[in-house]
Tab-separated table of C-alpha atoms and ligand atoms in Angstrom:
chain	number	residue	atom	x	y	z
A	1	MET	CA	-25.543	10.485	33.112
A	2	GLN	CA	-22.378	12.285	32.114
A	3	LEU	CA	-18.929	11.051	31.124
A	4	SER	CA	-15.834	12.640	32.602
A	5	SER	CA	-14.806	16.035	31.279
A	6	ARG	CA	-11.350	14.501	30.962
A	7	VAL	CA	-12.533	12.125	28.294
A	8	LEU	CA	-15.091	14.425	26.686
A	9	GLN	CA	-12.395	16.954	25.758
A	10	LEU	CA	-10.367	14.330	23.801
A	11	LYS	CA	-10.036	15.127	20.115
A	12	THR	CA	-10.369	12.662	17.261
A	13	SER	CA	-6.986	11.578	15.967
A	14	PRO	CA	-6.201	13.275	12.641
A	15	VAL	CA	-5.314	9.856	11.292
A	16	ARG	CA	-8.828	8.538	12.011
A	17	LYS	CA	-10.825	11.685	11.272
A	18	LEU	CA	-11.408	10.812	7.616
A	19	VAL	CA	-12.383	7.192	8.268
A	20	PRO	CA	-16.140	7.776	7.645
A	21	TYR	CA	-15.298	9.161	4.181
A	22	ALA	CA	-13.079	6.159	3.495
A	23	GLU	CA	-15.857	3.797	4.576
A	24	LYS	CA	-18.232	5.490	2.179
A	25	ALA	CA	-15.673	5.191	-0.647
A	26	LEU	CA	-15.311	1.493	0.115
A	27	GLU	CA	-19.107	1.072	0.035
A	28	ASN	CA	-18.977	2.651	-3.412
A	29	GLY	CA	-16.570	-0.074	-4.488
A	30	ARG	CA	-13.357	1.981	-4.464
A	31	THR	CA	-9.931	0.585	-3.661
A	32	ILE	CA	-8.102	2.878	-1.255
A	33	TYR	CA	-4.333	3.118	-0.930
A	34	HIS	CA	-3.669	3.937	2.680
A	35	LEU	CA	-0.935	6.526	2.810
A	36	ASN	CA	-2.543	7.716	6.021
A	37	ILE	CA	-1.353	5.118	8.534
A	38	GLY	CA	1.984	3.843	9.728
A	39	GLN	CA	1.018	0.196	9.491
A	40	PRO	CA	3.983	-1.505	7.765
A	41	ASP	CA	3.093	-4.156	5.198
A	42	ILE	CA	6.407	-5.992	5.746
A	43	GLU	CA	5.687	-9.469	7.113
A	44	THR	CA	6.224	-10.108	10.806
A	45	PRO	CA	9.159	-12.563	11.063
A	46	GLU	CA	7.960	-16.150	11.395
A	47	GLU	CA	10.063	-16.576	14.560
A	48	PHE	CA	7.328	-14.632	16.355
A	49	TYR	CA	4.609	-17.135	15.449
A	50	GLU	CA	6.859	-20.164	15.963
A	51	ALA	CA	7.673	-19.082	19.508
A	52	ILE	CA	3.986	-18.734	20.294
A	53	ASN	CA	3.198	-22.123	18.712
A	54	ASN	CA	5.892	-23.684	20.867
A	55	PHE	CA	4.427	-22.255	24.061
A	56	LYS	CA	3.143	-25.336	25.877
A	57	GLU	CA	2.114	-24.141	29.327
A	58	LYS	CA	-1.348	-25.449	30.215
A	59	THR	CA	-2.507	-22.222	31.827
A	60	LEU	CA	-1.988	-18.787	30.365
A	61	LYS	CA	-0.916	-17.003	33.526
A	62	TYR	CA	-0.230	-13.388	34.348
A	63	SER	CA	3.417	-12.617	33.784
A	64	HIS	CA	5.711	-10.604	36.008
A	65	SER	CA	4.538	-6.972	36.044
A	66	ALA	CA	7.984	-5.829	34.897
A	67	GLY	CA	7.776	-8.120	31.872
A	68	LEU	CA	9.017	-11.672	31.207
A	69	VAL	CA	12.638	-11.962	32.310
A	70	GLU	CA	13.589	-13.700	29.052
A	71	LEU	CA	12.277	-10.701	27.108
A	72	ARG	CA	13.965	-8.128	29.316
A	73	GLU	CA	17.233	-10.040	28.916
A	74	GLU	CA	16.867	-9.906	25.136
A	75	ILE	CA	16.145	-6.178	25.263
A	76	GLN	CA	19.208	-5.760	27.463
A	77	LYS	CA	21.371	-7.594	24.874
A	78	TYR	CA	19.869	-5.547	22.060
A	79	TYR	CA	20.923	-2.341	23.845
A	80	LYS	CA	24.344	-3.793	24.610
A	81	ASP	CA	24.829	-4.202	20.860
A	82	LEU	CA	24.156	-0.475	20.612
A	83	ASN	CA	26.870	0.070	23.253
A	84	LEU	CA	24.298	0.996	25.849
A	85	ASP	CA	24.442	-0.781	29.188
A	86	TYR	CA	21.205	-1.196	31.068
A	87	GLY	CA	20.504	-3.364	34.091
A	88	LEU	CA	17.370	-5.497	34.055
A	89	ASP	CA	15.828	-3.146	36.616
A	90	GLU	CA	16.318	-0.322	34.111
A	91	ILE	CA	14.042	-1.990	31.537
A	92	LEU	CA	10.285	-2.335	32.060
A	93	VAL	CA	8.057	-3.972	29.461
A	94	THR	CA	4.868	-2.140	28.556
A	95	VAL	CA	1.788	-2.742	26.417
A	96	GLY	CA	3.227	-1.075	23.327
A	97	GLY	CA	5.143	2.149	23.169
A	98	SER	CA	1.764	3.781	23.815
A	99	GLU	CA	1.569	2.518	27.381
A	100	ALA	CA	5.220	3.457	27.871
A	101	LEU	CA	4.310	7.024	26.892
A	102	LEU	CA	1.228	7.157	29.083
A	103	PHE	CA	3.025	5.756	32.137
A	104	THR	CA	5.958	8.117	31.637
A	105	LEU	CA	3.742	11.177	31.442
A	106	ILE	CA	1.661	10.067	34.445
A	107	SER	CA	4.854	9.674	36.444
A	108	LEU	CA	6.396	13.025	35.567
A	109	PHE	CA	3.580	15.528	35.191
A	110	ASP	CA	1.153	17.288	37.462
A	111	GLU	CA	-1.778	19.140	35.934
A	112	GLY	CA	-0.641	22.362	34.284
A	113	ASP	CA	3.010	21.326	34.002
A	114	GLU	CA	4.553	22.105	30.639
A	115	ILE	CA	6.224	19.968	28.023
A	116	LEU	CA	8.436	21.234	25.199
A	117	ILE	CA	8.046	19.389	21.938
A	118	PRO	CA	9.129	20.096	18.360
A	119	GLU	CA	6.077	20.728	16.223
A	120	PRO	CA	4.638	19.057	14.143
A	121	TYR	CA	4.579	15.976	16.367
A	122	TYR	CA	2.903	12.550	16.595
A	123	ALA	CA	-0.728	13.447	17.207
A	124	ASN	CA	-1.448	10.561	19.581
A	125	TYR	CA	0.725	12.285	22.160
A	126	ASN	CA	-2.117	14.801	22.414
A	127	SER	CA	-4.526	12.214	23.815
A	128	PHE	CA	-2.148	11.674	26.707
A	129	TYR	CA	-1.322	15.362	27.165
A	130	ASP	CA	-5.018	16.257	27.179
A	131	LEU	CA	-5.992	13.462	29.557
A	132	LEU	CA	-3.363	14.579	32.031
A	133	ASN	CA	-3.844	18.320	31.486
A	134	ILE	CA	-0.263	18.803	30.388
A	135	LYS	CA	0.379	22.129	28.695
A	136	VAL	CA	2.105	21.697	25.349
A	137	VAL	CA	4.673	24.326	24.432
A	138	PRO	CA	5.631	23.743	20.807
A	139	ILE	CA	9.136	24.279	19.485
A	140	LYS	CA	8.288	25.505	15.993
A	141	THR	CA	10.091	23.830	13.115
A	142	LYS	CA	9.707	24.412	9.386
A	143	GLY	CA	9.553	22.210	6.318
A	144	GLU	CA	12.007	24.538	4.539
A	145	ASN	CA	14.645	23.532	7.113
A	146	GLY	CA	13.725	19.862	6.951
A	147	PHE	CA	11.967	20.334	10.330
A	148	HIS	CA	15.319	20.680	12.100
A	149	LEU	CA	15.428	22.526	15.417
A	150	PRO	CA	15.762	26.289	15.845
A	151	SER	CA	18.658	27.853	17.805
A	152	LYS	CA	19.335	27.141	21.463
A	153	GLU	CA	18.225	30.693	22.348
A	154	GLU	CA	14.850	30.108	20.750
A	155	VAL	CA	14.277	26.846	22.564
A	156	GLN	CA	15.572	28.230	25.866
A	157	LYS	CA	13.073	31.101	25.646
A	158	LEU	CA	10.236	28.583	25.916
A	159	VAL	CA	11.344	27.172	29.280
A	160	THR	CA	9.349	28.322	32.306
A	161	SER	CA	9.226	27.319	35.957
A	162	ARG	CA	6.518	24.777	35.014
A	163	THR	CA	8.528	23.034	32.270
A	164	LYS	CA	9.146	19.436	33.232
A	165	ALA	CA	10.477	17.737	30.105
A	166	ILE	CA	11.508	17.955	26.481
A	167	MET	CA	9.959	15.233	24.363
A	168	PHE	CA	10.414	14.192	20.727
A	169	SER	CA	10.468	11.183	18.460
A	170	ASN	CA	13.761	10.441	16.749
A	171	PRO	CA	13.515	9.360	13.941
A	172	GLY	CA	10.419	11.468	13.759
A	173	ASN	CA	6.801	10.808	13.081
A	174	PRO	CA	5.280	12.705	11.210
A	175	THR	CA	8.241	14.547	9.632
A	176	GLY	CA	10.767	11.782	8.971
A	177	ILE	CA	13.450	13.864	10.675
A	178	VAL	CA	16.594	12.369	12.192
A	179	TYR	CA	18.132	14.817	14.651
A	180	ARG	CA	21.804	15.633	14.161
A	181	LYS	CA	24.276	15.315	17.021
A	182	ASP	CA	24.517	19.105	17.453
A	183	GLU	CA	20.730	19.287	17.898
A	184	LEU	CA	20.702	16.559	20.518
A	185	ASP	CA	23.689	18.200	22.244
A	186	MET	CA	21.670	21.407	22.392
A	187	LEU	CA	18.635	19.657	23.901
A	188	ASN	CA	20.915	17.945	26.384
A	189	GLU	CA	22.407	21.288	27.435
A	190	ILE	CA	18.984	22.861	27.892
A	191	SER	CA	17.743	19.887	29.868
A	192	LYS	CA	20.840	20.001	32.081
A	193	GLU	CA	20.757	23.760	32.658
A	194	ASN	CA	17.051	23.745	33.502
A	195	ASN	CA	16.789	20.373	35.204
A	196	LEU	CA	14.369	18.879	32.656
A	197	PHE	CA	13.673	15.280	31.741
A	198	ILE	CA	14.282	14.134	28.177
A	199	ILE	CA	11.630	11.778	26.809
A	200	SER	CA	13.198	10.269	23.715
A	201	ASP	CA	10.779	8.214	21.659
A	202	GLU	CA	13.035	5.944	19.626
A	203	VAL	CA	10.545	3.438	18.220
A	204	TYR	CA	11.797	4.038	14.635
A	205	ARG	CA	15.485	3.739	15.576
A	206	GLU	CA	16.422	1.263	12.838
A	207	PHE	CA	14.831	3.186	10.005
A	208	THR	CA	17.269	5.847	8.829
A	209	TYR	CA	18.397	6.405	5.255
A	210	GLY	CA	21.493	7.526	3.400
A	211	GLU	CA	24.041	9.105	5.724
A	212	ASN	CA	21.535	9.602	8.525
A	213	GLU	CA	21.829	7.604	11.701
A	214	ALA	CA	19.670	7.884	14.786
A	215	ILE	CA	21.703	8.675	17.889
A	216	SER	CA	20.072	7.269	20.990
A	217	PHE	CA	19.754	9.712	23.855
A	218	GLY	CA	20.910	6.799	25.969
A	219	SER	CA	24.428	7.510	24.692
A	220	TYR	CA	24.593	10.776	26.672
A	221	LYS	CA	26.375	9.592	29.798
A	222	ASP	CA	26.058	12.956	31.559
A	223	ALA	CA	22.275	12.796	31.107
A	224	GLU	CA	21.648	9.336	32.537
A	225	ASP	CA	19.422	10.530	35.344
A	226	ARG	CA	17.321	12.697	33.064
A	227	VAL	CA	16.759	10.434	30.067
A	228	ILE	CA	13.770	8.186	29.444
A	229	ILE	CA	13.714	6.080	26.312
A	230	ILE	CA	10.419	4.932	24.828
A	231	ASP	CA	10.718	1.781	22.786
A	232	SER	CA	8.537	-0.716	20.933
A	233	ILE	CA	8.665	-3.738	18.646
A	234	SER	CA	5.729	-2.448	16.555
A	235	LYS	CA	7.799	-0.912	13.771
A	236	ARG	CA	11.172	-2.547	14.486
A	237	TYR	CA	9.824	-6.006	13.718
A	238	SER	CA	6.694	-5.033	11.859
A	239	ALA	CA	4.622	-6.360	14.746
A	240	CYS	CA	2.186	-3.566	15.607
A	241	GLY	CA	-0.470	-6.013	16.788
A	242	ALA	CA	1.814	-7.616	19.334
A	243	ARG	CA	1.500	-4.617	21.688
A	244	ILE	CA	4.934	-4.843	23.261
A	245	GLY	CA	6.962	-1.794	24.192
A	246	ALA	CA	9.408	-0.762	26.885
A	247	ILE	CA	10.511	2.081	29.122
A	248	ILE	CA	14.247	2.329	29.608
A	249	SER	CA	15.845	4.653	32.122
A	250	LYS	CA	18.619	4.817	34.691
A	251	ASN	CA	16.619	7.088	36.981
A	252	LYS	CA	15.736	4.755	39.852
A	253	GLU	CA	13.022	6.909	41.411
A	254	PHE	CA	11.306	7.233	38.056
A	255	MET	CA	11.572	3.500	37.337
A	256	ASN	CA	10.106	2.704	40.761
A	257	SER	CA	7.092	4.840	39.953
A	258	ILE	CA	6.710	3.162	36.558
A	259	TYR	CA	6.897	-0.215	38.231
A	260	LYS	CA	3.969	0.722	40.467
A	261	LEU	CA	1.922	1.546	37.368
A	262	CYS	CA	3.009	-1.751	35.777
A	263	GLN	CA	1.797	-3.547	38.898
A	264	ALA	CA	-1.528	-1.725	38.749
A	265	ARG	CA	-2.177	-3.145	35.284
A	266	LEU	CA	-0.861	-6.557	36.399
A	267	SER	CA	1.036	-7.679	33.315
A	268	ALA	CA	1.715	-7.204	29.629
A	269	PRO	CA	0.329	-9.996	27.369
A	270	THR	CA	2.319	-13.185	28.013
A	271	LEU	CA	2.158	-14.693	24.526
A	272	ASP	CA	3.126	-11.437	22.871
A	273	MET	CA	6.134	-11.239	25.174
A	274	VAL	CA	7.141	-14.803	24.253
A	275	GLY	CA	6.953	-13.855	20.577
A	276	ALA	CA	8.787	-10.573	21.179
A	277	ALA	CA	11.683	-12.343	22.897
A	278	ALA	CA	12.049	-14.540	19.795
A	279	LEU	CA	12.088	-11.429	17.587
A	280	TYR	CA	14.954	-9.921	19.572
A	281	ARG	CA	16.903	-13.170	19.050
A	282	ILE	CA	16.787	-12.809	15.268
A	283	ASN	CA	20.124	-12.047	13.665
A	284	LYS	CA	20.618	-8.306	13.135
A	285	SER	CA	21.100	-8.941	9.402
A	286	TYR	CA	17.274	-9.039	9.371
A	287	PHE	CA	17.273	-5.238	9.244
A	288	VAL	CA	19.406	-4.961	6.093
A	289	PRO	CA	16.732	-5.882	3.504
A	290	VAL	CA	13.944	-4.265	5.547
A	291	LYS	CA	15.796	-0.978	5.691
A	292	ALA	CA	16.667	-1.219	2.001
A	293	GLU	CA	12.996	-1.746	1.216
A	294	TYR	CA	11.963	1.363	3.152
A	295	GLN	CA	14.771	3.365	1.586
A	296	LYS	CA	13.537	2.326	-1.868
A	297	ARG	CA	10.028	3.465	-0.965
A	298	ARG	CA	11.317	6.731	0.429
A	299	ASP	CA	13.236	7.359	-2.794
A	300	ILE	CA	10.141	6.656	-4.910
A	301	LEU	CA	8.043	8.969	-2.763
A	302	PHE	CA	10.545	11.792	-2.737
A	303	THR	CA	11.321	11.559	-6.465
A	304	GLU	CA	7.629	11.513	-7.365
A	305	LEU	CA	6.740	14.401	-5.039
A	306	SER	CA	9.643	16.463	-6.372
A	307	THR	CA	8.141	16.394	-9.853
A	308	MET	CA	4.626	17.480	-8.807
A	309	GLU	CA	3.871	21.122	-9.480
A	310	GLY	CA	3.543	23.256	-6.356
A	311	VAL	CA	4.313	20.355	-4.000
A	312	ARG	CA	7.108	20.775	-1.421
A	313	ALA	CA	8.589	18.072	0.758
A	314	ALA	CA	11.780	17.751	2.769
A	315	GLU	CA	13.638	14.538	1.959
A	316	PRO	CA	12.677	12.150	4.773
A	317	GLU	CA	15.761	11.083	6.740
A	318	GLY	CA	14.165	8.324	8.756
A	319	ALA	CA	10.989	6.520	9.916
A	320	PHE	CA	8.479	6.220	7.061
A	321	TYR	CA	6.628	9.487	6.950
A	322	SER	CA	6.825	12.849	5.276
A	323	VAL	CA	5.007	16.128	5.881
A	324	VAL	CA	4.218	17.498	2.446
A	325	LYS	CA	3.074	20.988	1.466
A	326	LEU	CA	0.373	20.886	-1.223
A	327	PRO	CA	-0.706	23.643	-3.610
A	328	VAL	CA	-4.130	23.830	-1.964
A	329	GLU	CA	-5.501	26.127	0.716
A	330	ASN	CA	-7.151	23.495	2.814
A	331	ALA	CA	-5.516	20.075	2.764
A	332	GLU	CA	-8.312	18.452	4.764
A	333	GLU	CA	-10.895	19.456	2.164
A	334	PHE	CA	-8.618	18.091	-0.555
A	335	CYS	CA	-8.183	14.762	1.301
A	336	ILE	CA	-11.968	14.447	1.658
A	337	TRP	CA	-12.459	15.350	-2.006
A	338	LEU	CA	-10.027	12.592	-3.021
A	339	LEU	CA	-12.083	10.041	-1.095
A	340	GLU	CA	-15.457	11.335	-2.208
A	341	HIS	CA	-14.908	12.406	-5.774
A	342	PHE	CA	-11.640	11.282	-7.282
A	343	HIS	CA	-10.400	7.950	-8.570
A	344	ILE	CA	-8.357	6.450	-11.360
A	345	GLU	CA	-9.825	3.128	-12.477
A	346	ASN	CA	-11.774	3.019	-9.231
A	347	GLU	CA	-8.681	3.498	-7.062
A	348	THR	CA	-7.992	6.442	-4.781
A	349	VAL	CA	-5.685	7.453	-1.929
A	350	MET	CA	-6.172	8.352	1.695
A	351	LEU	CA	-3.814	10.937	3.205
A	352	THR	CA	-3.730	12.534	6.638
A	353	PRO	CA	-4.275	16.309	6.859
A	354	ALA	CA	-1.274	17.615	8.808
A	355	GLU	CA	-3.066	20.311	10.821
A	356	GLY	CA	-3.718	17.863	13.649
A	357	PHE	CA	0.029	17.347	14.103
A	358	TYR	CA	0.431	21.006	15.069
A	359	GLN	CA	-0.464	22.664	18.326
A	360	THR	CA	-0.140	26.189	16.940
A	361	GLU	CA	-3.433	27.353	15.494
A	362	GLY	CA	-3.409	27.778	11.713
A	363	LEU	CA	-0.227	25.847	10.966
A	364	GLY	CA	-0.228	22.806	8.692
A	365	LYS	CA	-3.461	23.756	6.916
A	366	ASP	CA	-1.955	23.193	3.474
A	367	GLU	CA	0.048	20.117	4.457
A	368	VAL	CA	-0.551	16.386	4.610
A	369	ARG	CA	1.346	13.575	6.243
A	370	ILE	CA	2.183	10.764	3.878
A	371	SER	CA	3.213	7.394	5.206
A	372	TYR	CA	5.231	5.228	2.833
A	373	ALA	CA	4.714	1.939	4.571
A	374	LEU	CA	3.256	0.545	1.315
A	375	LYS	CA	4.792	-1.704	-1.341
A	376	GLU	CA	6.501	-0.175	-4.372
A	377	GLU	CA	3.703	-0.806	-6.860
A	378	ALA	CA	0.977	0.527	-4.548
A	379	LEU	CA	3.127	3.540	-3.741
A	380	LYS	CA	3.732	4.348	-7.410
A	381	LYS	CA	0.019	4.075	-8.173
A	382	SER	CA	-0.790	6.274	-5.181
A	383	MET	CA	1.635	8.931	-6.352
A	384	ASN	CA	0.011	8.948	-9.765
A	385	ILE	CA	-3.430	9.334	-8.185
A	386	LEU	CA	-2.146	12.214	-6.039
A	387	ARG	CA	-0.542	13.955	-9.025
A	388	GLU	CA	-3.653	13.670	-11.206
A	389	GLY	CA	-5.935	14.470	-8.275
A	390	LEU	CA	-4.077	17.706	-7.563
A	391	ILE	CA	-4.280	18.777	-11.215
A	392	LYS	CA	-8.023	18.085	-11.340
A	393	TYR	CA	-8.737	19.673	-7.951
A	394	ARG	CA	-6.956	22.864	-8.868
A	395	THR	CA	-8.948	23.222	-12.059
A	396	ILE	CA	-12.189	22.800	-10.098
A	397	ILE	CA	-11.165	25.223	-7.333
A	398	GLU	CA	-9.876	27.820	-9.770
A	399	LYS	CA	-13.138	27.800	-11.758
B	1	PLP	C1	6.425	8.145	17.322
B	1	PLP	C2	5.619	6.997	17.820
B	1	PLP	N1	5.736	6.637	19.099
B	1	PLP	C3	5.038	5.623	19.614
B	1	PLP	C4	4.149	4.903	18.831
B	1	PLP	C5	3.360	3.836	19.511
B	1	PLP	O1	3.534	2.598	18.985
B	1	PLP	P1	3.072	1.266	19.718
B	1	PLP	O2	2.126	1.597	20.798
B	1	PLP	O3	2.452	0.441	18.645
B	1	PLP	O4	4.331	0.678	20.236
B	1	PLP	C6	3.994	5.231	17.485
B	1	PLP	C7	3.049	4.515	16.621
B	1	PLP	O5	2.788	4.823	15.490
B	1	PLP	C8	4.743	6.310	16.962
B	1	PLP	O6	4.636	6.691	15.689
């Protein structure tokens, strides 16, 4: 018996690759600070659980394939507050942002079609690209420039007759970038001139720091027919386990195709949608302390990293990640060494080697992605472990 070649070619996610080493460390009684995953430790608002407790229907039925109307209405209001007008038929609820991504790619791409994406990018996209045989054409970006985009000429050069879409997350995972207006204008121009879709993954929209603000691609009126927004409550309301996302687009033909896929999987989880609707009803002031908390963590991370010898990081502008250059040749080996051999008072850290966020062979070898979705105290301890770990590792390697 043989599984499909489609599934056999799938790679392990770089975020999960080190899990066996972490399990071993746990067996050895270590405490691990997880700087490797984007699982926020902020509590899910209680309104979510209350709404589910108040759900009194005797039978837990399938919901409408497009998503519960009460949830779609809340999403519509949420966008209206952002000055973006969407009809209910322009919002389809999905099982997390992940399903929104999968359905979008299924709808747009034939095998061998090409997608342009700034690199490094969220590695999970690769599972979908590989499953669907989509050819990834990376737009190279560099840590020295804060992972901002290259010139229009450079991006334009990458477009071929097979290019179907430009895709990115904004704010960005794994880099923490927030694209400036001139960068989005440039992508809009390229998409217009070459008739390309824009897939704008905006699941971290609320989390921007300092002067940075995430501009939704939905605000480009001249691009309405080309823009697809990927959304989710996972990070917005710290509700990753609720598995509720959405696809938002004004392109009717595209939305009709997505609706067919929604029908094929019958419905998103009813109770999660009930809870999600309650989350969208929460007063927007909810985001003020949450954002302040993330900003504090970002500041701790950036300040600490800036004082570590040989370490280079761009100041994260949004989301809760940073791609960090380490003074080691092989970051994956260093991450494994931390789990296997290094601890301070029995505590160690787990980081994600950044190589898996790049498509271009050889890039990211000396980089890690750090997620700062951890509380202040845990983050400070983790930074100390990283600092001391690097010092120790370099003495061992240099011997
Ligand atoms: C950039 C980006 N897009 C989409 C997702 C998918 O999130 P979910 O499926 O939980 O909505 C994630 C999750 O980490 C992400 O980082």
